[in-house]
Amino acid sequence: MELWYEILHRAWLVYDSIRQALYGTHTYRVISILWALFSQLWYYAVLGALVAAMASRFLPRERLRDFLRARRGWSLIGAALVGLVSPLSTYAAIP
């Protein structure tokens, strides 16, 4: 447990020294805004990764291909839905 506190203490010292060095600069504002966005949207990225992992696990490519071939009229809509779900793990969906 002491090792954990030592690691946290050193990380906090590094964070504090970087924050003091960058305070008032454009870089500090950009990092602050990025951190604020990340803290609000991280769960969308996790949810997207889970949905993409479940889709790749439970929807094999052959099964999906056969399903879309059998329903030619709906294949475009189905492909669009699959395309909508697939990049969610990489790009967070902003509501």
mmCIF file with all atom_site columns, C-alpha atoms in Angstrom:
data_model
loop_
_atom_site.group_PDB
_atom_site.id
_atom_site.type_symbol
_atom_site.label_atom_id
_atom_site.label_alt_id
_atom_site.label_comp_id
_atom_site.label_asym_id
_atom_site.label_entity_id
_atom_site.label_seq_id
_atom_site.pdbx_PDB_ins_code
_atom_site.Cartn_x
_atom_site.Cartn_y
_atom_site.Cartn_z
_atom_site.occupancy
_atom_site.B_iso_or_equiv
_atom_site.pdbx_formal_charge
_atom_site.auth_seq_id
_atom_site.auth_comp_id
_atom_site.auth_asym_id
_atom_site.auth_atom_id
_atom_site.pdbx_PDB_model_num
ATOM 1  C CA . MET A 1 1  ? 0.000   0.000   0.000   1.00 0.00 ? 1  MET A CA 1
ATOM 2  C CA . GLU A 1 2  ? 2.892   2.343   0.689   1.00 0.00 ? 2  GLU A CA 1
ATOM 3  C CA . LEU A 1 3  ? 4.182   1.794   -2.838  1.00 0.00 ? 3  LEU A CA 1
ATOM 4  C CA . TRP A 1 4  ? 0.813   2.880   -4.201  1.00 0.00 ? 4  TRP A CA 1
ATOM 5  C CA . TYR A 1 5  ? 0.915   6.098   -2.165  1.00 0.00 ? 5  TYR A CA 1
ATOM 6  C CA . GLU A 1 6  ? 4.475   6.763   -3.289  1.00 0.00 ? 6  GLU A CA 1
ATOM 7  C CA . ILE A 1 7  ? 3.464   6.353   -6.943  1.00 0.00 ? 7  ILE A CA 1
ATOM 8  C CA . LEU A 1 8  ? 0.476   8.656   -6.472  1.00 0.00 ? 8  LEU A CA 1
ATOM 9  C CA . HIS A 1 9  ? 2.622   11.227  -4.686  1.00 0.00 ? 9  HIS A CA 1
ATOM 10 C CA . ARG A 1 10 ? 5.220   11.263  -7.457  1.00 0.00 ? 10 ARG A CA 1
ATOM 11 C CA . ALA A 1 11 ? 2.529   11.438  -10.144 1.00 0.00 ? 11 ALA A CA 1
ATOM 12 C CA . TRP A 1 12 ? 0.932   14.372  -8.342  1.00 0.00 ? 12 TRP A CA 1
ATOM 13 C CA . LEU A 1 13 ? 4.296   16.167  -8.137  1.00 0.00 ? 13 LEU A CA 1
ATOM 14 C CA . VAL A 1 14 ? 4.841   15.709  -11.876 1.00 0.00 ? 14 VAL A CA 1
ATOM 15 C CA . TYR A 1 15 ? 1.299   16.883  -12.634 1.00 0.00 ? 15 TYR A CA 1
ATOM 16 C CA . ASP A 1 16 ? 1.659   19.919  -10.374 1.00 0.00 ? 16 ASP A CA 1
ATOM 17 C CA . SER A 1 17 ? 5.019   20.956  -11.849 1.00 0.00 ? 17 SER A CA 1
ATOM 18 C CA . ILE A 1 18 ? 3.691   20.640  -15.415 1.00 0.00 ? 18 ILE A CA 1
ATOM 19 C CA . ARG A 1 19 ? 0.562   22.579  -14.480 1.00 0.00 ? 19 ARG A CA 1
ATOM 20 C CA . GLN A 1 20 ? 2.607   25.385  -12.951 1.00 0.00 ? 20 GLN A CA 1
ATOM 21 C CA . ALA A 1 21 ? 4.921   25.520  -15.963 1.00 0.00 ? 21 ALA A CA 1
ATOM 22 C CA . LEU A 1 22 ? 2.035   25.719  -18.447 1.00 0.00 ? 22 LEU A CA 1
ATOM 23 C CA . TYR A 1 23 ? -0.397  27.866  -16.456 1.00 0.00 ? 23 TYR A CA 1
ATOM 24 C CA . GLY A 1 24 ? -1.654  30.840  -18.467 1.00 0.00 ? 24 GLY A CA 1
ATOM 25 C CA . THR A 1 25 ? -0.490  29.477  -21.824 1.00 0.00 ? 25 THR A CA 1
ATOM 26 C CA . HIS A 1 26 ? -2.549  28.393  -24.790 1.00 0.00 ? 26 HIS A CA 1
ATOM 27 C CA . THR A 1 27 ? -1.342  24.820  -24.277 1.00 0.00 ? 27 THR A CA 1
ATOM 28 C CA . TYR A 1 28 ? -2.744  24.817  -20.743 1.00 0.00 ? 28 TYR A CA 1
ATOM 29 C CA . ARG A 1 29 ? -6.145  25.963  -22.015 1.00 0.00 ? 29 ARG A CA 1
ATOM 30 C CA . VAL A 1 30 ? -6.190  23.284  -24.725 1.00 0.00 ? 30 VAL A CA 1
ATOM 31 C CA . ILE A 1 31 ? -5.257  20.537  -22.261 1.00 0.00 ? 31 ILE A CA 1
ATOM 32 C CA . SER A 1 32 ? -7.879  21.788  -19.789 1.00 0.00 ? 32 SER A CA 1
ATOM 33 C CA . ILE A 1 33 ? -10.604 21.734  -22.441 1.00 0.00 ? 33 ILE A CA 1
ATOM 34 C CA . LEU A 1 34 ? -9.554  18.278  -23.662 1.00 0.00 ? 34 LEU A CA 1
ATOM 35 C CA . TRP A 1 35 ? -9.618  16.943  -20.107 1.00 0.00 ? 35 TRP A CA 1
ATOM 36 C CA . ALA A 1 36 ? -13.067 18.454  -19.502 1.00 0.00 ? 36 ALA A CA 1
ATOM 37 C CA . LEU A 1 37 ? -14.416 16.837  -22.689 1.00 0.00 ? 37 LEU A CA 1
ATOM 38 C CA . PHE A 1 38 ? -12.813 13.496  -21.885 1.00 0.00 ? 38 PHE A CA 1
ATOM 39 C CA . SER A 1 39 ? -14.224 13.496  -18.361 1.00 0.00 ? 39 SER A CA 1
ATOM 40 C CA . GLN A 1 40 ? -17.721 14.067  -19.756 1.00 0.00 ? 40 GLN A CA 1
ATOM 41 C CA . LEU A 1 41 ? -17.541 11.591  -22.654 1.00 0.00 ? 41 LEU A CA 1
ATOM 42 C CA . TRP A 1 42 ? -15.364 8.669   -21.503 1.00 0.00 ? 42 TRP A CA 1
ATOM 43 C CA . TYR A 1 43 ? -18.338 6.408   -20.860 1.00 0.00 ? 43 TYR A CA 1
ATOM 44 C CA . TYR A 1 44 ? -19.498 6.743   -24.486 1.00 0.00 ? 44 TYR A CA 1
ATOM 45 C CA . ALA A 1 45 ? -16.112 5.433   -25.635 1.00 0.00 ? 45 ALA A CA 1
ATOM 46 C CA . VAL A 1 46 ? -16.347 2.502   -23.194 1.00 0.00 ? 46 VAL A CA 1
ATOM 47 C CA . LEU A 1 47 ? -19.926 1.774   -24.279 1.00 0.00 ? 47 LEU A CA 1
ATOM 48 C CA . GLY A 1 48 ? -18.889 1.900   -27.939 1.00 0.00 ? 48 GLY A CA 1
ATOM 49 C CA . ALA A 1 49 ? -16.023 -0.510  -27.299 1.00 0.00 ? 49 ALA A CA 1
ATOM 50 C CA . LEU A 1 50 ? -18.364 -2.929  -25.518 1.00 0.00 ? 50 LEU A CA 1
ATOM 51 C CA . VAL A 1 51 ? -20.976 -2.790  -28.293 1.00 0.00 ? 51 VAL A CA 1
ATOM 52 C CA . ALA A 1 52 ? -18.324 -3.280  -30.991 1.00 0.00 ? 52 ALA A CA 1
ATOM 53 C CA . ALA A 1 53 ? -16.779 -6.202  -29.097 1.00 0.00 ? 53 ALA A CA 1
ATOM 54 C CA . MET A 1 54 ? -20.166 -7.855  -28.615 1.00 0.00 ? 54 MET A CA 1
ATOM 55 C CA . ALA A 1 55 ? -21.057 -7.319  -32.276 1.00 0.00 ? 55 ALA A CA 1
ATOM 56 C CA . SER A 1 56 ? -17.800 -8.859  -33.458 1.00 0.00 ? 56 SER A CA 1
ATOM 57 C CA . ARG A 1 57 ? -18.220 -11.762 -31.035 1.00 0.00 ? 57 ARG A CA 1
ATOM 58 C CA . PHE A 1 58 ? -21.868 -12.601 -31.642 1.00 0.00 ? 58 PHE A CA 1
ATOM 59 C CA . LEU A 1 59 ? -22.192 -11.519 -35.287 1.00 0.00 ? 59 LEU A CA 1
ATOM 60 C CA . PRO A 1 60 ? -19.590 -13.428 -37.315 1.00 0.00 ? 60 PRO A CA 1
ATOM 61 C CA . ARG A 1 61 ? -18.864 -11.978 -40.755 1.00 0.00 ? 61 ARG A CA 1
ATOM 62 C CA . GLU A 1 62 ? -20.218 -14.993 -42.627 1.00 0.00 ? 62 GLU A CA 1
ATOM 63 C CA . ARG A 1 63 ? -23.501 -14.920 -40.734 1.00 0.00 ? 63 ARG A CA 1
ATOM 64 C CA . LEU A 1 64 ? -23.881 -11.187 -41.278 1.00 0.00 ? 64 LEU A CA 1
ATOM 65 C CA . ARG A 1 65 ? -23.036 -11.542 -44.979 1.00 0.00 ? 65 ARG A CA 1
ATOM 66 C CA . ASP A 1 66 ? -25.621 -14.302 -45.431 1.00 0.00 ? 66 ASP A CA 1
ATOM 67 C CA . PHE A 1 67 ? -28.232 -12.271 -43.578 1.00 0.00 ? 67 PHE A CA 1
ATOM 68 C CA . LEU A 1 68 ? -27.674 -9.222  -45.773 1.00 0.00 ? 68 LEU A CA 1
ATOM 69 C CA . ARG A 1 69 ? -27.680 -11.280 -48.992 1.00 0.00 ? 69 ARG A CA 1
ATOM 70 C CA . ALA A 1 70 ? -31.014 -12.888 -48.129 1.00 0.00 ? 70 ALA A CA 1
ATOM 71 C CA . ARG A 1 71 ? -32.694 -9.519  -47.641 1.00 0.00 ? 71 ARG A CA 1
ATOM 72 C CA . ARG A 1 72 ? -31.507 -7.497  -50.603 1.00 0.00 ? 72 ARG A CA 1
ATOM 73 C CA . GLY A 1 73 ? -33.932 -4.638  -50.014 1.00 0.00 ? 73 GLY A CA 1
ATOM 74 C CA . TRP A 1 74 ? -32.834 -4.214  -46.412 1.00 0.00 ? 74 TRP A CA 1
ATOM 75 C CA . SER A 1 75 ? -29.135 -4.790  -47.013 1.00 0.00 ? 75 SER A CA 1
ATOM 76 C CA . LEU A 1 76 ? -28.337 -1.102  -47.391 1.00 0.00 ? 76 LEU A CA 1
ATOM 77 C CA . ILE A 1 77 ? -30.095 -0.228  -44.134 1.00 0.00 ? 77 ILE A CA 1
ATOM 78 C CA . GLY A 1 78 ? -28.450 -3.167  -42.359 1.00 0.00 ? 78 GLY A CA 1
ATOM 79 C CA . ALA A 1 79 ? -25.017 -2.232  -43.675 1.00 0.00 ? 79 ALA A CA 1
ATOM 80 C CA . ALA A 1 80 ? -25.554 1.370   -42.569 1.00 0.00 ? 80 ALA A CA 1
ATOM 81 C CA . LEU A 1 81 ? -26.486 0.202   -39.069 1.00 0.00 ? 81 LEU A CA 1
ATOM 82 C CA . VAL A 1 82 ? -23.428 -2.052  -38.872 1.00 0.00 ? 82 VAL A CA 1
ATOM 83 C CA . GLY A 1 83 ? -21.286 0.836   -40.109 1.00 0.00 ? 83 GLY A CA 1
ATOM 84 C CA . LEU A 1 84 ? -22.788 3.066   -37.451 1.00 0.00 ? 84 LEU A CA 1
ATOM 85 C CA . VAL A 1 85 ? -21.916 0.651   -34.646 1.00 0.00 ? 85 VAL A CA 1
ATOM 86 C CA . SER A 1 86 ? -18.439 -0.357  -35.827 1.00 0.00 ? 86 SER A CA 1
ATOM 87 C CA . PRO A 1 87 ? -16.463 2.882   -35.227 1.00 0.00 ? 87 PRO A CA 1
ATOM 88 C CA . LEU A 1 88 ? -17.996 3.612   -31.827 1.00 0.00 ? 88 LEU A CA 1
ATOM 89 C CA . SER A 1 89 ? -15.032 2.103   -30.038 1.00 0.00 ? 89 SER A CA 1
ATOM 90 C CA . THR A 1 90 ? -12.664 4.462   -31.801 1.00 0.00 ? 90 THR A CA 1
ATOM 91 C CA . TYR A 1 91 ? -14.708 7.644   -31.957 1.00 0.00 ? 91 TYR A CA 1
ATOM 92 C CA . ALA A 1 92 ? -16.850 8.629   -28.995 1.00 0.00 ? 92 ALA A CA 1
ATOM 93 C CA . ALA A 1 93 ? -20.435 9.415   -29.941 1.00 0.00 ? 93 ALA A CA 1
ATOM 94 C CA . ILE A 1 94 ? -21.238 12.901  -28.748 1.00 0.00 ? 94 ILE A CA 1
ATOM 95 C CA . PRO A 1 95 ? -24.909 13.246  -27.853 1.00 0.00 ? 95 PRO A CA 1
#
